[in-house]
């Protein structure tokens, strides 16, 4: 068993010190299903590509104008979800990007029953204590499982 405490502190410090990452707002993307992490990561990757294409069609050429997701994946009963931080280009508003992301992520739900109670959803909250919430996001971080922390 490796000691992951030092790595958690390193991740926390790097994220908070990087001014381009909005650590004041946390976004949670929920699937409300017992999915595996590769499924969630694939959906988040598609949503990220669609978001980038919508706001900047040349996003693959201009890497500095990309929207980046920092995803802390978590699996609980009947809800595989990701606590996320967004890195946005300076010219984009957080609220505008969040609204479009909510629309895109909901459209990626490929389950066939339209009348189901729970659907893909995205919500956000403003963070008061950045270290405390990052510690919460990292509670299931596993240094041996690369899918618990993903940068998309």
JSON list of C-alpha atoms in Angstrom, two decimals:
[
{"chain": "A", "resi": 1, "resn": "UNK", "atom": "CA", "xyz": [0.00, 0.00, 0.00]},
{"chain": "A", "resi": 2, "resn": "UNK", "atom": "CA", "xyz": [1.52, 3.28, -1.10]},
{"chain": "A", "resi": 3, "resn": "UNK", "atom": "CA", "xyz": [1.13, 6.51, 0.82]},
{"chain": "A", "resi": 4, "resn": "UNK", "atom": "CA", "xyz": [-1.01, 8.72, -1.44]},
{"chain": "A", "resi": 5, "resn": "UNK", "atom": "CA", "xyz": [-1.24, 11.58, 1.07]},
{"chain": "A", "resi": 6, "resn": "UNK", "atom": "CA", "xyz": [1.76, 13.40, -0.40]},
{"chain": "A", "resi": 7, "resn": "UNK", "atom": "CA", "xyz": [0.39, 13.07, -3.92]},
{"chain": "A", "resi": 8, "resn": "UNK", "atom": "CA", "xyz": [-2.99, 14.43, -2.81]},
{"chain": "A", "resi": 9, "resn": "UNK", "atom": "CA", "xyz": [-1.33, 17.47, -1.28]},
{"chain": "A", "resi": 10, "resn": "UNK", "atom": "CA", "xyz": [0.68, 18.02, -4.45]},
{"chain": "A", "resi": 11, "resn": "UNK", "atom": "CA", "xyz": [-2.46, 17.89, -6.60]},
{"chain": "A", "resi": 12, "resn": "UNK", "atom": "CA", "xyz": [-4.29, 20.25, -4.24]},
{"chain": "A", "resi": 13, "resn": "UNK", "atom": "CA", "xyz": [-1.50, 22.83, -4.21]},
{"chain": "A", "resi": 14, "resn": "UNK", "atom": "CA", "xyz": [-1.01, 22.73, -7.96]},
{"chain": "A", "resi": 15, "resn": "UNK", "atom": "CA", "xyz": [-4.70, 23.18, -8.67]},
{"chain": "A", "resi": 16, "resn": "UNK", "atom": "CA", "xyz": [-5.16, 26.06, -6.23]},
{"chain": "A", "resi": 17, "resn": "UNK", "atom": "CA", "xyz": [-1.97, 27.85, -7.29]},
{"chain": "A", "resi": 18, "resn": "UNK", "atom": "CA", "xyz": [-2.86, 27.65, -10.99]},
{"chain": "A", "resi": 19, "resn": "UNK", "atom": "CA", "xyz": [-4.85, 30.85, -11.54]},
{"chain": "A", "resi": 20, "resn": "UNK", "atom": "CA", "xyz": [-6.29, 29.60, -14.83]},
{"chain": "A", "resi": 21, "resn": "UNK", "atom": "CA", "xyz": [-8.25, 26.80, -13.08]},
{"chain": "A", "resi": 22, "resn": "UNK", "atom": "CA", "xyz": [-11.48, 28.04, -11.53]},
{"chain": "A", "resi": 23, "resn": "UNK", "atom": "CA", "xyz": [-11.31, 26.42, -8.09]},
{"chain": "A", "resi": 24, "resn": "UNK", "atom": "CA", "xyz": [-14.06, 28.69, -6.75]},
{"chain": "A", "resi": 25, "resn": "UNK", "atom": "CA", "xyz": [-16.70, 26.76, -8.70]},
{"chain": "A", "resi": 26, "resn": "UNK", "atom": "CA", "xyz": [-17.06, 22.99, -8.72]},
{"chain": "A", "resi": 27, "resn": "UNK", "atom": "CA", "xyz": [-19.13, 21.19, -11.33]},
{"chain": "A", "resi": 28, "resn": "UNK", "atom": "CA", "xyz": [-20.59, 17.73, -10.76]},
{"chain": "A", "resi": 29, "resn": "UNK", "atom": "CA", "xyz": [-21.57, 15.60, -13.77]},
{"chain": "A", "resi": 30, "resn": "UNK", "atom": "CA", "xyz": [-23.80, 12.69, -12.70]},
{"chain": "A", "resi": 31, "resn": "UNK", "atom": "CA", "xyz": [-24.92, 9.67, -14.69]},
{"chain": "A", "resi": 32, "resn": "UNK", "atom": "CA", "xyz": [-27.30, 8.17, -12.09]},
{"chain": "A", "resi": 33, "resn": "UNK", "atom": "CA", "xyz": [-26.32, 4.69, -13.20]},
{"chain": "A", "resi": 34, "resn": "UNK", "atom": "CA", "xyz": [-23.85, 1.99, -12.19]},
{"chain": "A", "resi": 35, "resn": "UNK", "atom": "CA", "xyz": [-21.43, 2.68, -15.02]},
{"chain": "A", "resi": 36, "resn": "UNK", "atom": "CA", "xyz": [-17.71, 2.04, -15.10]},
{"chain": "A", "resi": 37, "resn": "UNK", "atom": "CA", "xyz": [-15.18, 4.88, -15.19]},
{"chain": "A", "resi": 38, "resn": "UNK", "atom": "CA", "xyz": [-14.26, 4.35, -18.88]},
{"chain": "A", "resi": 39, "resn": "UNK", "atom": "CA", "xyz": [-17.92, 4.95, -19.80]},
{"chain": "A", "resi": 40, "resn": "UNK", "atom": "CA", "xyz": [-18.02, 8.19, -17.78]},
{"chain": "A", "resi": 41, "resn": "UNK", "atom": "CA", "xyz": [-14.65, 9.34, -19.14]},
{"chain": "A", "resi": 42, "resn": "UNK", "atom": "CA", "xyz": [-15.79, 8.68, -22.72]},
{"chain": "A", "resi": 43, "resn": "UNK", "atom": "CA", "xyz": [-18.97, 10.73, -22.19]},
{"chain": "A", "resi": 44, "resn": "UNK", "atom": "CA", "xyz": [-17.00, 13.57, -20.59]},
{"chain": "A", "resi": 45, "resn": "UNK", "atom": "CA", "xyz": [-14.44, 13.48, -23.40]},
{"chain": "A", "resi": 46, "resn": "UNK", "atom": "CA", "xyz": [-17.19, 13.72, -26.03]},
{"chain": "A", "resi": 47, "resn": "UNK", "atom": "CA", "xyz": [-18.84, 16.57, -24.12]},
{"chain": "A", "resi": 48, "resn": "UNK", "atom": "CA", "xyz": [-15.50, 18.36, -23.87]},
{"chain": "A", "resi": 49, "resn": "UNK", "atom": "CA", "xyz": [-14.90, 18.05, -27.63]},
{"chain": "A", "resi": 50, "resn": "UNK", "atom": "CA", "xyz": [-18.42, 19.31, -28.37]},
{"chain": "A", "resi": 51, "resn": "UNK", "atom": "CA", "xyz": [-17.98, 22.26, -26.00]},
{"chain": "A", "resi": 52, "resn": "UNK", "atom": "CA", "xyz": [-14.62, 23.20, -27.48]},
{"chain": "A", "resi": 53, "resn": "UNK", "atom": "CA", "xyz": [-15.96, 22.88, -31.02]},
{"chain": "A", "resi": 54, "resn": "UNK", "atom": "CA", "xyz": [-18.95, 25.09, -30.15]},
{"chain": "A", "resi": 55, "resn": "UNK", "atom": "CA", "xyz": [-16.91, 27.91, -28.58]},
{"chain": "A", "resi": 56, "resn": "UNK", "atom": "CA", "xyz": [-13.77, 27.62, -30.73]},
{"chain": "A", "resi": 57, "resn": "UNK", "atom": "CA", "xyz": [-13.91, 25.60, -33.98]},
{"chain": "A", "resi": 58, "resn": "UNK", "atom": "CA", "xyz": [-10.09, 25.80, -34.22]},
{"chain": "A", "resi": 59, "resn": "UNK", "atom": "CA", "xyz": [-9.54, 24.39, -30.71]},
{"chain": "A", "resi": 60, "resn": "UNK", "atom": "CA", "xyz": [-7.34, 21.52, -31.93]},
{"chain": "A", "resi": 61, "resn": "UNK", "atom": "CA", "xyz": [-4.87, 23.95, -33.50]},
{"chain": "A", "resi": 62, "resn": "UNK", "atom": "CA", "xyz": [-4.94, 26.57, -30.74]},
{"chain": "A", "resi": 63, "resn": "UNK", "atom": "CA", "xyz": [-4.33, 24.65, -27.51]},
{"chain": "A", "resi": 64, "resn": "UNK", "atom": "CA", "xyz": [-4.33, 27.82, -25.37]},
{"chain": "A", "resi": 65, "resn": "UNK", "atom": "CA", "xyz": [-8.00, 28.53, -26.20]},
{"chain": "A", "resi": 66, "resn": "UNK", "atom": "CA", "xyz": [-9.27, 25.11, -25.08]},
{"chain": "A", "resi": 67, "resn": "UNK", "atom": "CA", "xyz": [-11.69, 24.28, -22.31]},
{"chain": "A", "resi": 68, "resn": "UNK", "atom": "CA", "xyz": [-10.09, 21.70, -20.00]},
{"chain": "A", "resi": 69, "resn": "UNK", "atom": "CA", "xyz": [-11.84, 19.43, -17.49]},
{"chain": "A", "resi": 70, "resn": "UNK", "atom": "CA", "xyz": [-10.07, 18.27, -14.30]},
{"chain": "A", "resi": 71, "resn": "UNK", "atom": "CA", "xyz": [-12.20, 15.28, -13.30]},
{"chain": "A", "resi": 72, "resn": "UNK", "atom": "CA", "xyz": [-12.23, 13.48, -9.96]},
{"chain": "A", "resi": 73, "resn": "UNK", "atom": "CA", "xyz": [-14.33, 10.40, -10.66]},
{"chain": "A", "resi": 74, "resn": "UNK", "atom": "CA", "xyz": [-16.36, 8.70, -7.99]},
{"chain": "A", "resi": 75, "resn": "UNK", "atom": "CA", "xyz": [-18.59, 5.65, -7.96]},
{"chain": "A", "resi": 76, "resn": "UNK", "atom": "CA", "xyz": [-21.38, 5.32, -5.42]},
{"chain": "A", "resi": 77, "resn": "UNK", "atom": "CA", "xyz": [-24.44, 3.09, -5.61]},
{"chain": "A", "resi": 78, "resn": "UNK", "atom": "CA", "xyz": [-26.54, 3.99, -8.67]},
{"chain": "A", "resi": 79, "resn": "UNK", "atom": "CA", "xyz": [-24.47, 7.07, -9.49]},
{"chain": "A", "resi": 80, "resn": "UNK", "atom": "CA", "xyz": [-21.11, 7.14, -11.20]},
{"chain": "A", "resi": 81, "resn": "UNK", "atom": "CA", "xyz": [-20.20, 10.81, -11.27]},
{"chain": "A", "resi": 82, "resn": "UNK", "atom": "CA", "xyz": [-17.34, 13.24, -11.54]},
{"chain": "A", "resi": 83, "resn": "UNK", "atom": "CA", "xyz": [-16.44, 16.28, -9.47]},
{"chain": "A", "resi": 84, "resn": "UNK", "atom": "CA", "xyz": [-14.88, 18.63, -11.98]},
{"chain": "A", "resi": 85, "resn": "UNK", "atom": "CA", "xyz": [-13.00, 21.89, -12.19]},
{"chain": "A", "resi": 86, "resn": "UNK", "atom": "CA", "xyz": [-12.96, 23.84, -15.43]},
{"chain": "A", "resi": 87, "resn": "UNK", "atom": "CA", "xyz": [-10.09, 25.70, -17.01]},
{"chain": "A", "resi": 88, "resn": "UNK", "atom": "CA", "xyz": [-11.54, 28.27, -19.40]},
{"chain": "A", "resi": 89, "resn": "UNK", "atom": "CA", "xyz": [-9.98, 30.69, -21.87]},
{"chain": "A", "resi": 90, "resn": "UNK", "atom": "CA", "xyz": [-10.14, 34.28, -20.63]},
{"chain": "A", "resi": 91, "resn": "UNK", "atom": "CA", "xyz": [-12.74, 35.34, -23.21]},
{"chain": "A", "resi": 92, "resn": "UNK", "atom": "CA", "xyz": [-15.37, 32.80, -22.02]},
{"chain": "A", "resi": 93, "resn": "UNK", "atom": "CA", "xyz": [-17.81, 33.26, -19.15]},
{"chain": "A", "resi": 94, "resn": "UNK", "atom": "CA", "xyz": [-18.20, 30.39, -16.66]},
{"chain": "A", "resi": 95, "resn": "UNK", "atom": "CA", "xyz": [-22.00, 30.66, -16.66]},
{"chain": "A", "resi": 96, "resn": "UNK", "atom": "CA", "xyz": [-22.28, 30.52, -20.47]},
{"chain": "A", "resi": 97, "resn": "UNK", "atom": "CA", "xyz": [-19.97, 27.48, -20.69]},
{"chain": "A", "resi": 98, "resn": "UNK", "atom": "CA", "xyz": [-21.79, 25.74, -17.82]},
{"chain": "A", "resi": 99, "resn": "UNK", "atom": "CA", "xyz": [-25.19, 26.22, -19.46]},
{"chain": "A", "resi": 100, "resn": "UNK", "atom": "CA", "xyz": [-23.93, 24.76, -22.74]},
{"chain": "A", "resi": 101, "resn": "UNK", "atom": "CA", "xyz": [-22.20, 21.89, -20.91]},
{"chain": "A", "resi": 102, "resn": "UNK", "atom": "CA", "xyz": [-25.46, 21.02, -19.11]},
{"chain": "A", "resi": 103, "resn": "UNK", "atom": "CA", "xyz": [-27.26, 20.90, -22.45]},
{"chain": "A", "resi": 104, "resn": "UNK", "atom": "CA", "xyz": [-24.57, 18.77, -24.12]},
{"chain": "A", "resi": 105, "resn": "UNK", "atom": "CA", "xyz": [-24.10, 16.29, -21.27]},
{"chain": "A", "resi": 106, "resn": "UNK", "atom": "CA", "xyz": [-27.83, 15.67, -20.94]},
{"chain": "A", "resi": 107, "resn": "UNK", "atom": "CA", "xyz": [-28.02, 14.92, -24.69]},
{"chain": "A", "resi": 108, "resn": "UNK", "atom": "CA", "xyz": [-25.32, 12.23, -24.31]},
{"chain": "A", "resi": 109, "resn": "UNK", "atom": "CA", "xyz": [-27.57, 10.05, -22.15]},
{"chain": "A", "resi": 110, "resn": "UNK", "atom": "CA", "xyz": [-28.11, 7.02, -24.40]},
{"chain": "A", "resi": 111, "resn": "UNK", "atom": "CA", "xyz": [-30.60, 5.12, -22.27]},
{"chain": "A", "resi": 112, "resn": "UNK", "atom": "CA", "xyz": [-33.83, 4.38, -24.11]},
{"chain": "A", "resi": 113, "resn": "UNK", "atom": "CA", "xyz": [-36.51, 5.00, -21.46]},
{"chain": "A", "resi": 114, "resn": "UNK", "atom": "CA", "xyz": [-37.43, 8.68, -21.82]},
{"chain": "A", "resi": 115, "resn": "UNK", "atom": "CA", "xyz": [-39.69, 8.57, -18.73]},
{"chain": "A", "resi": 116, "resn": "UNK", "atom": "CA", "xyz": [-37.01, 7.47, -16.27]},
{"chain": "A", "resi": 117, "resn": "UNK", "atom": "CA", "xyz": [-36.74, 9.44, -13.07]},
{"chain": "A", "resi": 118, "resn": "UNK", "atom": "CA", "xyz": [-33.01, 10.13, -13.19]},
{"chain": "A", "resi": 119, "resn": "UNK", "atom": "CA", "xyz": [-31.16, 11.40, -16.25]},
{"chain": "A", "resi": 120, "resn": "UNK", "atom": "CA", "xyz": [-27.64, 12.67, -16.89]},
{"chain": "A", "resi": 121, "resn": "UNK", "atom": "CA", "xyz": [-27.29, 15.98, -15.10]},
{"chain": "A", "resi": 122, "resn": "UNK", "atom": "CA", "xyz": [-24.77, 18.68, -14.37]},
{"chain": "A", "resi": 123, "resn": "UNK", "atom": "CA", "xyz": [-24.90, 21.02, -11.43]},
{"chain": "A", "resi": 124, "resn": "UNK", "atom": "CA", "xyz": [-22.42, 23.36, -9.81]},
{"chain": "A", "resi": 125, "resn": "UNK", "atom": "CA", "xyz": [-21.75, 25.06, -6.53]},
{"chain": "A", "resi": 126, "resn": "UNK", "atom": "CA", "xyz": [-19.60, 27.91, -5.32]},
{"chain": "A", "resi": 127, "resn": "UNK", "atom": "CA", "xyz": [-16.80, 26.75, -3.03]},
{"chain": "A", "resi": 128, "resn": "UNK", "atom": "CA", "xyz": [-16.02, 28.54, 0.25]},
{"chain": "A", "resi": 129, "resn": "UNK", "atom": "CA", "xyz": [-12.98, 26.51, 1.31]},
{"chain": "A", "resi": 130, "resn": "UNK", "atom": "CA", "xyz": [-10.95, 25.35, -1.69]},
{"chain": "A", "resi": 131, "resn": "UNK", "atom": "CA", "xyz": [-8.68, 22.98, 0.25]},
{"chain": "A", "resi": 132, "resn": "UNK", "atom": "CA", "xyz": [-11.58, 21.34, 2.06]},
{"chain": "A", "resi": 133, "resn": "UNK", "atom": "CA", "xyz": [-13.55, 20.70, -1.12]},
{"chain": "A", "resi": 134, "resn": "UNK", "atom": "CA", "xyz": [-10.48, 19.46, -3.02]},
{"chain": "A", "resi": 135, "resn": "UNK", "atom": "CA", "xyz": [-9.86, 17.08, -0.15]},
{"chain": "A", "resi": 136, "resn": "UNK", "atom": "CA", "xyz": [-13.46, 15.87, -0.55]},
{"chain": "A", "resi": 137, "resn": "UNK", "atom": "CA", "xyz": [-12.95, 15.42, -4.31]},
{"chain": "A", "resi": 138, "resn": "UNK", "atom": "CA", "xyz": [-9.77, 13.43, -3.70]},
{"chain": "A", "resi": 139, "resn": "UNK", "atom": "CA", "xyz": [-11.32, 11.10, -1.11]},
{"chain": "A", "resi": 140, "resn": "UNK", "atom": "CA", "xyz": [-11.49, 8.23, -3.63]},
{"chain": "A", "resi": 141, "resn": "UNK", "atom": "CA", "xyz": [-8.26, 9.12, -5.41]},
{"chain": "A", "resi": 142, "resn": "UNK", "atom": "CA", "xyz": [-6.13, 6.05, -5.99]},
{"chain": "A", "resi": 143, "resn": "UNK", "atom": "CA", "xyz": [-2.58, 6.43, -7.26]},
{"chain": "A", "resi": 144, "resn": "UNK", "atom": "CA", "xyz": [-2.81, 2.95, -8.78]},
{"chain": "A", "resi": 145, "resn": "UNK", "atom": "CA", "xyz": [-6.03, 3.69, -10.71]},
{"chain": "A", "resi": 146, "resn": "UNK", "atom": "CA", "xyz": [-5.49, 6.33, -13.39]},
{"chain": "A", "resi": 147, "resn": "UNK", "atom": "CA", "xyz": [-9.24, 6.66, -13.95]},
{"chain": "A", "resi": 148, "resn": "UNK", "atom": "CA", "xyz": [-9.92, 8.28, -10.56]},
{"chain": "A", "resi": 149, "resn": "UNK", "atom": "CA", "xyz": [-8.28, 11.57, -11.67]},
{"chain": "A", "resi": 150, "resn": "UNK", "atom": "CA", "xyz": [-8.45, 12.45, -15.35]},
{"chain": "A", "resi": 151, "resn": "UNK", "atom": "CA", "xyz": [-7.60, 15.63, -17.24]},
{"chain": "A", "resi": 152, "resn": "UNK", "atom": "CA", "xyz": [-9.66, 15.98, -20.41]}
]
